[in-house]
XYZ file of C-alpha atoms in Angstrom:
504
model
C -186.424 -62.936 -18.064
C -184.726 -59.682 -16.291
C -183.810 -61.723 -13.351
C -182.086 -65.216 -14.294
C -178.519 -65.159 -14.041
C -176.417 -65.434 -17.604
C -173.732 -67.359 -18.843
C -170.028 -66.510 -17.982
C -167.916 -65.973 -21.167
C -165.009 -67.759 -19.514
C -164.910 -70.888 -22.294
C -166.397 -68.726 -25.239
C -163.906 -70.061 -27.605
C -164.599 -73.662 -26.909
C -168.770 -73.094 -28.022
C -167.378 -70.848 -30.595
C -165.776 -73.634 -31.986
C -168.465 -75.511 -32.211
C -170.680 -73.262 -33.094
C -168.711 -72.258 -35.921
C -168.049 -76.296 -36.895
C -171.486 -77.115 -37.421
C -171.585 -73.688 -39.780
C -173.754 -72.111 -37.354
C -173.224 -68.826 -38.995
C -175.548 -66.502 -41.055
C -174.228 -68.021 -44.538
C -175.269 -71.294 -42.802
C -178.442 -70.537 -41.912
C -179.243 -69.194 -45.765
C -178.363 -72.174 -46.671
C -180.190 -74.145 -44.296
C -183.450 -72.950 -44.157
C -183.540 -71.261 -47.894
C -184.442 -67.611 -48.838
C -188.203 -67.884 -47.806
C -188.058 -69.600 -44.303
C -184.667 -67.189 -43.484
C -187.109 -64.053 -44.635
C -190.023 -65.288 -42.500
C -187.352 -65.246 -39.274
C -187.285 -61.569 -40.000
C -191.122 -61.250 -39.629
C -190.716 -63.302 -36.520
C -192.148 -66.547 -38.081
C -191.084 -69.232 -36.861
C -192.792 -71.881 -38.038
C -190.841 -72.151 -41.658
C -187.721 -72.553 -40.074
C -189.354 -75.104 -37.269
C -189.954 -77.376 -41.020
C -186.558 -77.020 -42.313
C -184.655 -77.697 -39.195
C -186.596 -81.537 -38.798
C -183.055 -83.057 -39.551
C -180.954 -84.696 -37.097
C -177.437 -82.922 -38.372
C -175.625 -80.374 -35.491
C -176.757 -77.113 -37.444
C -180.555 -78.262 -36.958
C -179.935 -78.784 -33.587
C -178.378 -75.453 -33.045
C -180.557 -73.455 -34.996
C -183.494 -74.959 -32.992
C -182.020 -74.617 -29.469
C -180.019 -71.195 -29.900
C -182.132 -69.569 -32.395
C -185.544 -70.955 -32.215
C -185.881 -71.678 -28.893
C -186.832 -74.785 -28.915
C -185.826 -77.725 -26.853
C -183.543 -80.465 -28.039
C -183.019 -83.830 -27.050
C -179.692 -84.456 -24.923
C -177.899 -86.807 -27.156
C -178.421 -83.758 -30.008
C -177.272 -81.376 -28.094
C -174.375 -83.485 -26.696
C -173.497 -84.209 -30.492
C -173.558 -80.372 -31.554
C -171.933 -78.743 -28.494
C -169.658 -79.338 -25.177
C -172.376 -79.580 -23.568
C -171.422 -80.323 -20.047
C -169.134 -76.997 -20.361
C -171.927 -75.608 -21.945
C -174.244 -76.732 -18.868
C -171.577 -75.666 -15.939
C -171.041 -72.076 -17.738
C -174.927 -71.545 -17.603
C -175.529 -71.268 -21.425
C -177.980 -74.163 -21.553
C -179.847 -76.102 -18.658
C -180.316 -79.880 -19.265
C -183.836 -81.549 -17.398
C -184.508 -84.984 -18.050
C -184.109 -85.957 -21.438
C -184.394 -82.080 -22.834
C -181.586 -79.516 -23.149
C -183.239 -75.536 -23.479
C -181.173 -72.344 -24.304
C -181.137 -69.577 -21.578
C -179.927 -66.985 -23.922
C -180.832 -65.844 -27.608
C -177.402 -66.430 -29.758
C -178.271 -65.262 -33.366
C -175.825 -65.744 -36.074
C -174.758 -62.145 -37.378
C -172.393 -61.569 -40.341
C -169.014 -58.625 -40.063
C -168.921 -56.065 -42.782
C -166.292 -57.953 -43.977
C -167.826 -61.425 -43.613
C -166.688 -62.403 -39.789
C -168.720 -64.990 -38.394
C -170.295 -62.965 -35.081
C -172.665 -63.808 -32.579
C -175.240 -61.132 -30.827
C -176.461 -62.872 -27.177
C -179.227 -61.491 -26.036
C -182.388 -62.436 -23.463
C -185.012 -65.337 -25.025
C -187.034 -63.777 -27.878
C -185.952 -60.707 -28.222
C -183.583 -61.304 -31.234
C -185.362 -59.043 -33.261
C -186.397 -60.979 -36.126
C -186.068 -64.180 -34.107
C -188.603 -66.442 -32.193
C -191.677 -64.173 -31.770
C -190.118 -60.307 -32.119
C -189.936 -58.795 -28.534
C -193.527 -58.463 -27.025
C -192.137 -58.045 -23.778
C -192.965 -55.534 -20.703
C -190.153 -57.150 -18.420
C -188.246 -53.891 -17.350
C -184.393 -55.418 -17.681
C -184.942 -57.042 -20.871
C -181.936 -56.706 -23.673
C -182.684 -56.826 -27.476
C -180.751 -58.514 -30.185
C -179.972 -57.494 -33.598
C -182.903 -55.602 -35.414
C -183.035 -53.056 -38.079
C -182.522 -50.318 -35.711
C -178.714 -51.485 -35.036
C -177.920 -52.185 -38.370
C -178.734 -49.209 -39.691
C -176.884 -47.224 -36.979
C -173.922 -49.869 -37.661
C -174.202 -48.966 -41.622
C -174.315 -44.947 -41.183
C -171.108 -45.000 -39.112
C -167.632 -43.771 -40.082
C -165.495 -47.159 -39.887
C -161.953 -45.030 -40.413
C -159.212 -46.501 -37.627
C -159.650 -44.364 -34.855
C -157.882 -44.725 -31.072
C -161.190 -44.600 -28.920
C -164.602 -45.606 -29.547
C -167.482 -45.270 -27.268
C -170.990 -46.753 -27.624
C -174.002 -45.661 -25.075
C -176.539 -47.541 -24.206
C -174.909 -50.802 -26.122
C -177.611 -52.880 -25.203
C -176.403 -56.474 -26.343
C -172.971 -54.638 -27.885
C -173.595 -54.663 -31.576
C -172.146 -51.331 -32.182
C -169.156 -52.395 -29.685
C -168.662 -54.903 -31.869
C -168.218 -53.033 -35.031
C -165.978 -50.818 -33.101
C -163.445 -53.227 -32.198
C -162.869 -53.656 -35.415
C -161.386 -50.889 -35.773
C -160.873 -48.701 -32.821
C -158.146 -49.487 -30.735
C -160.124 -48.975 -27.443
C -163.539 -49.311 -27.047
C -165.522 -47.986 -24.075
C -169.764 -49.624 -23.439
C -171.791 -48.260 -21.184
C -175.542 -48.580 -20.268
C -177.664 -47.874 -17.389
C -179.156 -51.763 -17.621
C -175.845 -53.703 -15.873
C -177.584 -56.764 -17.615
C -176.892 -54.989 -20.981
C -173.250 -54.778 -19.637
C -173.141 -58.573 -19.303
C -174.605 -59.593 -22.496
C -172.463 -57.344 -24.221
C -169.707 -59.151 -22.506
C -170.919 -62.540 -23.932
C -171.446 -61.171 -27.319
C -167.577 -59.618 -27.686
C -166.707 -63.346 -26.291
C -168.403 -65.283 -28.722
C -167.292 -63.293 -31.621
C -163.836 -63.620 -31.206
C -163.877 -60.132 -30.439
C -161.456 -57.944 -27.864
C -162.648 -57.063 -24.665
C -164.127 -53.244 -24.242
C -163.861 -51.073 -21.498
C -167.507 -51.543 -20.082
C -169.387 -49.085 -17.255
C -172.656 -48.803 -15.980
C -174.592 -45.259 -16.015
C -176.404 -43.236 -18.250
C -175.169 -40.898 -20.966
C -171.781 -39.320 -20.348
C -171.983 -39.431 -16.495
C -170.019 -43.301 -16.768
C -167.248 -41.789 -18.626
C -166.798 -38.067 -16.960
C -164.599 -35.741 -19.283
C -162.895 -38.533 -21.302
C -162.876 -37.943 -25.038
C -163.588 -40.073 -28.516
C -162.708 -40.042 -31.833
C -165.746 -42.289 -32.405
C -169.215 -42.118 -30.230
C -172.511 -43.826 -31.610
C -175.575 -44.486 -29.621
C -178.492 -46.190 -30.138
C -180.408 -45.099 -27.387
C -183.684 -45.735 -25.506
C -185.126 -42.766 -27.753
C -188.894 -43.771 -27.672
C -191.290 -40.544 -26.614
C -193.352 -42.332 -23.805
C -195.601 -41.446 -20.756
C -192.909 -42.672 -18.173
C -190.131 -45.010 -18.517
C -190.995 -48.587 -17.957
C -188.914 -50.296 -20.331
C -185.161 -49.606 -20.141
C -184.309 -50.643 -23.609
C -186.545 -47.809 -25.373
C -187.978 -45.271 -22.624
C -185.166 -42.741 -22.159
C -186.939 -41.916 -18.329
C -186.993 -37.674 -19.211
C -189.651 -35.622 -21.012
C -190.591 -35.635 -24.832
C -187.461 -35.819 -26.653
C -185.827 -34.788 -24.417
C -183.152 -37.515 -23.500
C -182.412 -37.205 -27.608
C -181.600 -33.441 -27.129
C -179.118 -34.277 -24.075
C -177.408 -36.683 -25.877
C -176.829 -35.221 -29.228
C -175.783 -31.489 -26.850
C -173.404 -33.100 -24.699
C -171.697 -34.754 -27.433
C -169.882 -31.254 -28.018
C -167.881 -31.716 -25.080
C -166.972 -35.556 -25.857
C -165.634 -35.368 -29.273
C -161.732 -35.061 -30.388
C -160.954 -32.757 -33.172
C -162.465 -34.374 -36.632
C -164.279 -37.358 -35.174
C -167.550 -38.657 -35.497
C -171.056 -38.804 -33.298
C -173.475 -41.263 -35.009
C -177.339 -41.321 -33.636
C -180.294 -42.765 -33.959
C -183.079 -40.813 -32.760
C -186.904 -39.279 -32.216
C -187.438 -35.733 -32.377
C -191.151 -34.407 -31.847
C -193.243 -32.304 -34.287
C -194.839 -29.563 -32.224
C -197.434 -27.114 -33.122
C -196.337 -23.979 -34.025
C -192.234 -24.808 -34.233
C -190.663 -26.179 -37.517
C -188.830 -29.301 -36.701
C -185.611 -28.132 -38.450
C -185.229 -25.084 -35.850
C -186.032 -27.669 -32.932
C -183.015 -29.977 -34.238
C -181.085 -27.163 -35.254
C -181.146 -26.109 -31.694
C -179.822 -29.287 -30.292
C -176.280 -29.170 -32.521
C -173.590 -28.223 -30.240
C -171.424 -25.357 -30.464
C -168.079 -26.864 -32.699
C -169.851 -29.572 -34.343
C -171.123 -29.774 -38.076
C -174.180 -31.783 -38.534
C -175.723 -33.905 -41.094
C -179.055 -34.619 -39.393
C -181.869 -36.866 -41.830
C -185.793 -37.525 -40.930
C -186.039 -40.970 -42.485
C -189.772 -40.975 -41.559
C -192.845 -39.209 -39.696
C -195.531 -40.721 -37.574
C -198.517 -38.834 -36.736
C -199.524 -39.735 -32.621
C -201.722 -42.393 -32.749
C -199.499 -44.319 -35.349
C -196.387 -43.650 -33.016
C -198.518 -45.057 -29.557
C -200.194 -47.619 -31.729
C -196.353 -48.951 -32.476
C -195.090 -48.960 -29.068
C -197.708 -50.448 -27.413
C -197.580 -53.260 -29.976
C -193.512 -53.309 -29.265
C -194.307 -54.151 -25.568
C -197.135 -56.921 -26.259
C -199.665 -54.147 -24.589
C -202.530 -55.005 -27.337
C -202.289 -59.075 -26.032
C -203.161 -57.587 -22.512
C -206.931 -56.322 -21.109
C -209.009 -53.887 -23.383
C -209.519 -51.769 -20.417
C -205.655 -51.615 -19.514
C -204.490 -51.082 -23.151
C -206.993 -48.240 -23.535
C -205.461 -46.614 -20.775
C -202.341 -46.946 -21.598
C -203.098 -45.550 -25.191
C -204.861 -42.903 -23.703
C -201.692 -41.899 -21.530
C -199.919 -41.568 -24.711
C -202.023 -39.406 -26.350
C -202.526 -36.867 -23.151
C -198.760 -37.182 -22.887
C -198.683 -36.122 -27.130
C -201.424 -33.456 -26.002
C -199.948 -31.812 -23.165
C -196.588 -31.124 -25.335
C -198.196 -29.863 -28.582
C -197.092 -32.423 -30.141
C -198.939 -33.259 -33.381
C -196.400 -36.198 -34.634
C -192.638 -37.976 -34.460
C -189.881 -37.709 -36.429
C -187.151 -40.369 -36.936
C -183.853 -40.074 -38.244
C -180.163 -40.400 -37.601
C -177.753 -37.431 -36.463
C -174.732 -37.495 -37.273
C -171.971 -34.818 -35.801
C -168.425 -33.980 -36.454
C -165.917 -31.921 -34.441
C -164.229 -29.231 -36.829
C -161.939 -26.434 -36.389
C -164.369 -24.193 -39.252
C -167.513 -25.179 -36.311
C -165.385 -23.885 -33.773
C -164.805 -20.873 -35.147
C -167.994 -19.980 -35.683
C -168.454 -21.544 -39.351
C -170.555 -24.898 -38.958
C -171.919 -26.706 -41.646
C -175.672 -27.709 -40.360
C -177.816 -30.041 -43.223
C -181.041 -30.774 -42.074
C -183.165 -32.675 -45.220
C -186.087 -34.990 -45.018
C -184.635 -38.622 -47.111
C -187.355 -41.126 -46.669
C -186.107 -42.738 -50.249
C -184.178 -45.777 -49.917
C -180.602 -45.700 -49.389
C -177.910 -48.071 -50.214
C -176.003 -49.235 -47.224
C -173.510 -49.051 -45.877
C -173.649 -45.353 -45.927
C -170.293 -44.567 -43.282
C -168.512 -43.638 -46.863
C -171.171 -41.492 -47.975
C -171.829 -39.972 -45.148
C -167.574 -39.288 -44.430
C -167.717 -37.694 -48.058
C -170.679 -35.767 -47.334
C -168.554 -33.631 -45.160
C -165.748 -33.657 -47.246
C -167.818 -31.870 -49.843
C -168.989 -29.280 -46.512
C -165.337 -28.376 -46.158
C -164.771 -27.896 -50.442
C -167.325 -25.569 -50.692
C -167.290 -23.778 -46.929
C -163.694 -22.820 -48.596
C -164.936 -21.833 -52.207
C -166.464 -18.659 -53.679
C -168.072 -18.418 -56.572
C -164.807 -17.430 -58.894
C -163.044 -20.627 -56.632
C -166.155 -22.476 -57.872
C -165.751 -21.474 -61.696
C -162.036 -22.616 -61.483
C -162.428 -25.753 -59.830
C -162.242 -29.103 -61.563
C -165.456 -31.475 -61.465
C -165.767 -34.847 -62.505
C -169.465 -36.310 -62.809
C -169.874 -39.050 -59.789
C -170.003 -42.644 -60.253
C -173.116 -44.009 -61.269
C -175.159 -40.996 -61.984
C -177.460 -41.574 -64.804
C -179.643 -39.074 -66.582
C -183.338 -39.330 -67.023
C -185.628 -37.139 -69.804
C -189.091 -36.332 -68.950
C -191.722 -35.295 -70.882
C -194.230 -36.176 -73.473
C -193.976 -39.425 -76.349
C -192.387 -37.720 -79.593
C -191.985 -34.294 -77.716
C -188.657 -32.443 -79.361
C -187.546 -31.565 -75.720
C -187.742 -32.704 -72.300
C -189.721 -31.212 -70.448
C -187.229 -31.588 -67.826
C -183.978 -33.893 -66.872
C -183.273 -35.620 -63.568
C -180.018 -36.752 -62.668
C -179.841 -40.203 -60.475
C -177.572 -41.441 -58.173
C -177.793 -45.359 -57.991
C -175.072 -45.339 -55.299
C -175.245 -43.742 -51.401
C -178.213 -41.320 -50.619
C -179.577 -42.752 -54.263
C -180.697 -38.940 -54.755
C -182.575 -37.468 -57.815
C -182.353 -34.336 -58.988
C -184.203 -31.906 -61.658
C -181.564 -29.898 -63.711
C -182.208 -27.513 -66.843
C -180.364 -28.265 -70.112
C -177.021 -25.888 -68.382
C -176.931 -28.329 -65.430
C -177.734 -31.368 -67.948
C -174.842 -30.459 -69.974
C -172.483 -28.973 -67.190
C -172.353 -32.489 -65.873
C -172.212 -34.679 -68.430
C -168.730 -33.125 -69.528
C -167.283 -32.843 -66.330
C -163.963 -35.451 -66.507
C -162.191 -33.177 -64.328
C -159.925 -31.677 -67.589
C -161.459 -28.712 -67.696
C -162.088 -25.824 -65.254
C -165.774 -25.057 -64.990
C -165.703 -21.583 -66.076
C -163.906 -22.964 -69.298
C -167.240 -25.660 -69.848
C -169.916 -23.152 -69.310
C -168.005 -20.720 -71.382
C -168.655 -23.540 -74.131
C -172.127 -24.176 -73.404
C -172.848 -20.456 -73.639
C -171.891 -20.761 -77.107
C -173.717 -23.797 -78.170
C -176.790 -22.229 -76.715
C -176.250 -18.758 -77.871
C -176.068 -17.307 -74.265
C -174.073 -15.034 -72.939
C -171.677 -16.115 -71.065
C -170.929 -13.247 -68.507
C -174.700 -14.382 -67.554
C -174.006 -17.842 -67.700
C -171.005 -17.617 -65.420
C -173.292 -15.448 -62.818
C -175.665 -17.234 -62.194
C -174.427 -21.207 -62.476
C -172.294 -21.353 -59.362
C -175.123 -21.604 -57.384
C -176.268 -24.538 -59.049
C -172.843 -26.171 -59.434
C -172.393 -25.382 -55.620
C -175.625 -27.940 -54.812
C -174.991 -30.628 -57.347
C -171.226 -30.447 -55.078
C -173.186 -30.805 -51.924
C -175.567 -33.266 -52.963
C -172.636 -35.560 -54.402
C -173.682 -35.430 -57.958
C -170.123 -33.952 -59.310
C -166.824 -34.518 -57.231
C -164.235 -31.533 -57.153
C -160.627 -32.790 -58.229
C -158.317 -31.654 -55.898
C -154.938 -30.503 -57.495
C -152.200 -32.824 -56.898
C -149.671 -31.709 -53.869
């Protein structure tokens, strides 16, 4: 698989066409196979889609050849594609009566509907025919959840440069061109390189600067407005798989990454990451990431989820097709792992996205660093919420409590208010305010936060509102005022109210 030759994107708009005729696309597909048999693709099973794909029409043919992997008979594949181009340009081979695909092509929908297509080696369209399973040292992965959530978390404001490490089969070079009017790939696999090539082909997509290396070293001291990296971030005795062993100790490649990125970034863009961060004996894992924010950068950094050792090796060996292989030799690979886990102290594995931003209030010594554990779900595509989130950083790095008590709030859309407590109780024995939007975050107020934000329209200053609760309740409002920023300042941060900026 590492070592065939691939296709040359030369006459990419000619399959394009075609593929795009026969409504080879993602809506297509839904519509071919159905919800259940498109949702079984996803869990890498195949066989569904094998059923609903027994027609003879150009979309069956393609879906079986392209997606599937399965062969086709010529005259199909002569009445779905150019297939001698097709042939010559080495995208299919043709022996005897039977046409096969050499590449994975898997239908993948824009954020704004384009019809895009990720090329990547056989099987490893994650999601596709039979997941990845594969130990083959060169191998390139297609779309999986992995990408798309890295594609969903970025900041998709027009920018002038955009650079994407380790781009694998150029997903997030893809999103990029969209709306960065240069966009620089590099990975250390030159077969990555070339796929990625074939992927900005077939999706209509301009060319990007591409180099071959590893981290910054392709690029030397050339700055971005936009960097995002999914990287080989897997913790791993060794490095024998390109596309997830990172080749350097623990976490280590993670670290360099996210502390170069410092260096790389122009004033007020973005560094989106997804990464693994290990939880070692003895250290709390927010000081360990803390550590790794460089100097002039804010950070947003969230641990979506935590695996204890044997979970993590028990994942990775399956990734590589390791439990298929001898007992003997996949206990000793385990076994590696866990003297690997061992030798560092490490007692589990964190894994989250970072996210960085270049600011003048960093640089001067002033950096906004959130560190939270989310493992909730999220709605995506979170690039808004996560621009706003440090939006709100710069409000309130710039607001003291009297600022705070003059500002202007208005409550944020789609937060709804849950009461908890006992059937036929007078009161509540406590309120939670929900976001249904973004980070979709929850959180417990008292009846002063309750009310605080249910008034908030942005009319009146918040001193004014609390001066008015305080009377209601029969407070006193000195008190009230002294000791409500505090919780009007988190409600900010967490995106529950919005501050109204005054106009001009």
């Amino acid at each position: 698989m590492s070592t065939t030759s691939l296709p040359v994107p030369d006459r990419s708009p000619r399959l394009r066409e075609a593929l795009l005729a026969a409504a080879f696309t993602a809506d297509g597909l839904l519509d071919l196979l159905g919800a259940p048999a498109y949702a079984a693709l996803a869990r890498s099973e195949t066989v569904p889609a094998l059923r609903a794909t027994r027609g003879d029409s150009p979309l069956d043919t393609l879906v079986r050849l392209f997606l599937l992997q399965h062969p086709v008979p010529y005259e199909r594949a002569r009445a779905a594609l150019p297939l001698a181009e097709c042939v010559e340009d080495g995208w299919v081979t043709h022996v005897g009566d039977e046409v096969r695909a050499t590449v994975d092509v898997r239908p993948y929908s824009g954020p704004e509907g384009q019809d895009w297509y990720i090329v990547s080696d056989l099987g490893c369209a994650v999601g596709g025919a039979g997941g990845i399973g594969s130990r083959e040292e060169g191998v390139v992965l297609g779309v999986g959840g992995a990408s798309t959530t890295l594609a969903g978390i970025t900041v998709r404001t027009p920018v002038a440069s955009a650079l994407d490490i380790g781009t694998g089969s150029g997903i997030q070079a893809l999103h990029a061109s969209q709306h960065a009017t240069r966009v620089t790939a590099t990975d250390l696999n030159p077969r990555a390189l070339d796929f990625t090539r074939l992927t900005l082909a077939l999706s209509g997509a301009s060319r990007a600067e591409l180099h071959q290396g590893s981290l910054y070293e392709p690029v030397g001291a050339e700055t971005y407005d936009l960097i995002v990296s999914n990287p080989p971030f897997v913790i791993s005795p060794g490095a024998r798989l390109t596309y997830r062993d990172g080749g350097m100790g623990g976490d280590d490649l993670c670290r360099t990454l996210v502390q170069q990125t410092g260096d790389r970034l122009n004033e007020g863009g973005y560094a989106h990451f997804l990464a693994n961060w290990q939880h070692v004996e003895g250290e709390e894992w927010q000081n360990r990431l803390s550590s790794w924010v460089p100097h002039g950068c804010d950070a947003w950094i969230v641990q979506r989820e935590v695996q204890d050792v044997t979970q993590y090796a028990e994942l990775w060996l399956r990734d590589s097709g390791d439990h298929r292989t001898d007992p003997a030799e996949y206990a000793a690979r385990y076994d590696a792992w866990l003297d690997e886990f061992e030798a560092r102290k490490t007692k589990g594995v964190g894994f989250g996205w970072i996210t960085l931003r270049k600011s003048a209030a960093a640089a001067a010594g002033n950096p906004s660093v959130v560190i939270e554990e989310w493992p909730h779900a999220v709605e995506q595509p979170l690039g808004p919420a996560v621009e706003a989130h440090f939006a709100r950083q710069d409000y309130l790095r710039e607001q003291d409590d009297a600022a705070l008590l003059a500002g202007h709030f208005t409550l944020a859309a789609e937060v709804v208010q849950e009461q908890v407590g006992l059937p036929g109780a007078e009161d509540p024995e406590h309120v939670v305010l929900r976001q249904n939007r973004g980070m979709r975050r929850a959180t417990k107020v008292d009846a002063v936060g309750a009310g605080f934000a249910g008034v908030c329209d942005g009319t009146l200053p918040a001193g004014r509102i609390l001066d008015a609760i305080a009377q209601l309740m029969n407070e006193d409002p000195v008190l009230l005022r002294d000791r409500t920023p505090q919780a009007i300042r988190l409600l900010v941060e967490e995106g529950f109210l919005d501050p109204v900026h005054p106009a001009g």
